[in-house]
Amino acid sequence: MCGIVGYIGNNQAPSILIDGLSKLEYRGYDSAGVAVHDGENINILKTKGRLSNLVKLVIENPLTGTLGIGHTRWATHGVPSDVNAHPHISNDNMIAVVHNGIIENYVDIKNELAAEGCVFLSDTDTEVIAHLIDKYYKECLDFEDAVFKAVNRFEGAYAIGIICKDCPDKLIAVRKGSPLVIGKGNGENYIASDIPALLNYTREVYFLEEDEVAVLTKDSVAIYDKNRNRVEREIYHVTWDIEAAEKSGYAHFMLKEINEQPKIVRETILNRVPENGDGIDLENIKLDRKDLENIDRIYMVACGTAYYAGLIGKHLIEKICRIPVISEVASEFRYSDPIIDDRTLLIVVSQSGETADTLEALRISKKNGARVLAIVNAVGSSIAREADDVFYILAGPEIAVASTKAYSAQVAAMYILACHIALELGKMTKDEFKEIKEQLYMLPSKIELILQKQDVEKKLAEKYMNVKNVFFIGRGLDYLVSKEGSLKLKEIAYLHSEAYAAGELKHGPIAMIDENTLVVAIVTQEELIEKTISNIKEVKARGAKTMAVAMKGNTKIAEVADDVIYIPRTMGILAPILANIPDQLFAYYMALNLGTDIDKPRNLAKSVTVE
Ligand code: AGP
């Protein structure tokens, strides 16, 4: 989604704004711009396309000033264009704004302002923000009053950065439904939609909460709630390094993040499954036997990759704990009038903790009395703050749009959660847990082994780079892994791909199979191997090329599939976390061969903060 940065201090704003924007590029964008106050006037440069276009523009038309706002836009209202790019400014060049999110009632406000003579230049909803604040500013000549008055009229989800020509010593930030952090410096302060934009300058941040407005000068930060009462906010100290948000020699963030998985999975597991002990340590998460006995329905709700991790969780909780779990994508769940009461446990899964649909699913459920457990990566994110309990997966910043390490950590979290529930409810003996625990501890080194052999996926991606259609098939847990494998390929290689339950192929999709089709079969579940082998034979007989991901020692599969990627042996229920790694690598190398923008695939955003 869009990225916001803002600066007020003693240094030149343009380079700080552009540096900050470059750290937000991963969020996905199609245009960029900055507005800088030179002490007398606000000057704006903005352009369609990559940040490098903006840099060129700034070099050709140097800006000076120690107050400014910057933006990377991901188009929602109005096509990507120079004129629709942010910042937007009022007709009298008084108020300039950058905005993430959507002003849902912008048409009404636009009509009202147009009737009063306001001229609109863009097709965006954002432009009304600048004009409305300007209208109120003209009435009261108080920047803060004008912002509060305007904000009361906006409906929707947004984060806004605002500067005023008459106030060269003030930067105002507003947050409702779209994340915004404030960086506290020494004689300078910052705003940003995500922490990486600030890390070159400060590690001390405040998270703005819903409906809050922050007024920044170079020496102060004042935060107000929607009733304009001053709010005290604790500083959060960012512990991770800028290197965690940089490529460290890898060609792409995605490849770096794939290779980080042994470490991430190790940390997620070790943090909750102590070496000395015979149980799970969920720390402050309150989910003991009494809580669990009070629950009669569990929903697992998320979007995209996080949803697929949730599907593995559903399978595990049902298999190990024998409790039915309803899985649903958040965009459907929120409109499905779900049956929720105080005996419902909602588990939401989100890397960013800011996904609009997932957040809304959480809010609806809480309103109806449910308990909410969030499995989240981003510390201090909206979902983490609003949930009753948070299970942090500790994956560190995930920059590539395609989620990889967060998925593995989410799946690891699902194993931990399922074991915890089973132990609490007496559905798993200490010995059974001991066996799973031993196998869990071995997962990181097994992932390492898969990564060491990534030449295999690289060669297969060369071999299959010209296929036009890909089917990922599997049964049981393998089918669930297929869904994530297929999404990765679509997302970064722009290749048509579908995940199908292997047994369903002959009910329709098999008609599509021809010699331009690649079928990737995930075959790790011992009791289902023979069945899936039959399905591989069916597609081979119709001309498809076939590739399988199987556990070491499965020799039968090599007799059927054209190519086999072997993963180390593990328990069936733990196989998904391993079987998914070859899919990630295959998608990465396919995308590399096809020359796509791997870290920032077209049309996609890292965190989807609009519906
Ligand atoms: C994953 O590769 C995708 N970029 C996307 O499906 C993502 O998982 C989804 O938007 C959910 O995001 P979240 O985990 O931040 O909520």
Coordinates of N, CA, C and O and ligand atoms in Angstrom, one line a residue, residues 302-308 349-356 358 383 398 400-404 406 410 484 487-488 491 604-608, ligand 1:
A302 N -8.1 -15.1 8.0 CA -7.0 -14.3 7.5 C -7.1 -14.1 6.0 O -8.2 -14.4 5.4
C303 N -6.1 -13.5 5.4 CA -6.1 -13.3 4.0 C -4.8 -13.9 3.3 O -3.8 -13.9 4.0
G304 N -4.9 -14.3 2.1 CA -3.8 -14.7 1.3 C -2.9 -15.8 2.0 O -3.4 -16.8 2.5
T305 N -1.6 -15.6 2.0 CA -0.7 -16.6 2.6 C -1.0 -16.8 4.0 O -1.0 -18.0 4.5
A306 N -1.4 -15.8 4.8 CA -1.7 -16.0 6.2 C -2.9 -16.9 6.3 O -3.0 -17.8 7.2
Y307 N -3.9 -16.8 5.4 CA -5.0 -17.7 5.4 C -4.6 -19.2 5.1 O -5.1 -20.1 5.8
Y308 N -3.6 -19.3 4.2 CA -3.2 -20.7 3.9 C -2.4 -21.3 5.1 O -2.5 -22.5 5.4
V349 N -4.8 -14.4 11.7 CA -3.4 -14.6 11.3 C -3.0 -13.4 10.4 O -3.7 -13.2 9.4
S350 N -1.9 -12.7 10.7 CA -1.5 -11.6 9.8 C -0.1 -11.3 10.0 O 0.4 -11.1 11.1
Q351 N 0.7 -11.2 8.9 CA 2.1 -10.8 9.0 C 2.1 -9.3 9.4 O 2.8 -9.0 10.4
S352 N 1.4 -8.5 8.6 CA 1.6 -7.1 8.8 C 0.8 -6.6 10.1 O 1.1 -5.6 10.7
G353 N -0.3 -7.3 10.4 CA -1.1 -6.9 11.5 C -2.0 -5.7 11.1 O -2.6 -5.0 11.9
E354 N -2.0 -5.3 9.8 CA -2.7 -4.2 9.4 C -3.7 -4.5 8.3 O -4.4 -3.6 7.7
T355 N -3.9 -5.7 7.8 CA -4.8 -6.0 6.7 C -6.2 -5.7 7.1 O -6.8 -6.1 8.1
A356 N -6.8 -4.8 6.2 CA -8.1 -4.2 6.6 C -9.2 -5.3 6.8 O -9.9 -5.1 7.8
T358 N -8.9 -8.4 7.7 CA -8.7 -9.2 8.9 C -8.9 -8.4 10.2 O -9.5 -8.9 11.1
I383 N -3.8 -5.0 14.6 CA -4.3 -6.3 15.0 C -3.8 -6.7 16.3 O -4.5 -7.2 17.2
E398 N 9.5 -8.4 7.2 CA 9.4 -9.1 5.9 C 9.1 -8.0 4.9 O 8.1 -7.3 4.9
A400 N 9.8 -8.3 1.2 CA 9.3 -8.7 -0.1 C 7.8 -8.8 0.0 O 7.3 -9.3 1.0
V401 N 7.1 -8.4 -1.1 CA 5.7 -8.5 -1.1 C 5.2 -10.0 -0.9 O 4.3 -10.2 -0.1
A402 N 5.9 -10.9 -1.5 CA 5.6 -12.3 -1.4 C 6.0 -12.8 0.0 O 7.2 -12.8 0.3
S403 N 5.1 -13.3 0.7 CA 5.4 -13.7 2.1 C 6.0 -15.1 2.1 O 5.5 -16.0 1.4
T404 N 7.1 -15.2 2.7 CA 7.8 -16.6 2.8 C 8.1 -16.9 4.2 O 7.5 -17.9 4.8
A406 N 7.4 -15.4 6.9 CA 6.2 -15.3 7.8 C 5.3 -16.5 7.8 O 4.8 -17.0 8.8
Q410 N 4.4 -18.7 10.8 CA 3.0 -18.9 11.1 C 2.6 -20.4 11.3 O 1.9 -20.8 12.2
E484 N -0.5 -22.6 -1.2 CA 0.5 -21.6 -1.0 C 1.5 -21.6 -2.1 O 1.9 -20.5 -2.6
L487 N 0.0 -19.8 -5.1 CA -0.1 -18.4 -4.9 C 1.2 -17.7 -5.1 O 1.3 -16.7 -5.8
K488 N 2.3 -18.4 -4.7 CA 3.6 -17.8 -4.8 C 3.9 -17.6 -6.3 O 4.5 -16.6 -6.8
E491 N 1.8 -14.9 -7.9 CA 2.2 -13.6 -7.4 C 3.5 -13.0 -8.0 O 3.5 -11.8 -8.3
L604 N 0.5 -5.3 -6.8 CA 0.4 -5.9 -5.4 C 1.0 -4.9 -4.4 O 1.8 -4.1 -4.7
A605 N 0.5 -5.0 -3.2 CA 1.0 -4.2 -2.1 C 1.3 -5.1 -1.0 O 0.7 -6.2 -0.8
K606 N 2.3 -4.8 -0.2 CA 2.7 -5.6 0.9 C 1.6 -5.7 2.0 O 1.3 -6.8 2.5
S607 N 1.1 -4.6 2.4 CA 0.0 -4.7 3.4 C -1.2 -4.1 2.8 O -1.2 -2.9 2.4
V608 N -2.3 -4.8 2.8 CA -3.5 -4.4 2.1 C -4.4 -3.7 3.1 O -5.2 -4.3 3.8
Ligands
AGP1 C1 1.5 -13.2 0.4 O1 2.5 -13.5 -0.4 C2 0.7 -12.1 -0.1 N1 1.5 -10.9 -0.4 C3 -0.6 -11.8 0.5 O2 -1.5 -12.8 0.2 C4 -0.6 -11.6 2.1 O3 -0.3 -12.8 2.7 C5 -2.0 -11.2 2.5 O4 -2.3 -9.9 1.9 C6 -2.2 -11.1 4.0 O5 -1.3 -10.2 4.6 P1 -1.1 -10.1 6.1 O6 -0.4 -11.4 6.5 O7 -0.1 -9.0 6.3 O8 -2.4 -9.9 6.8

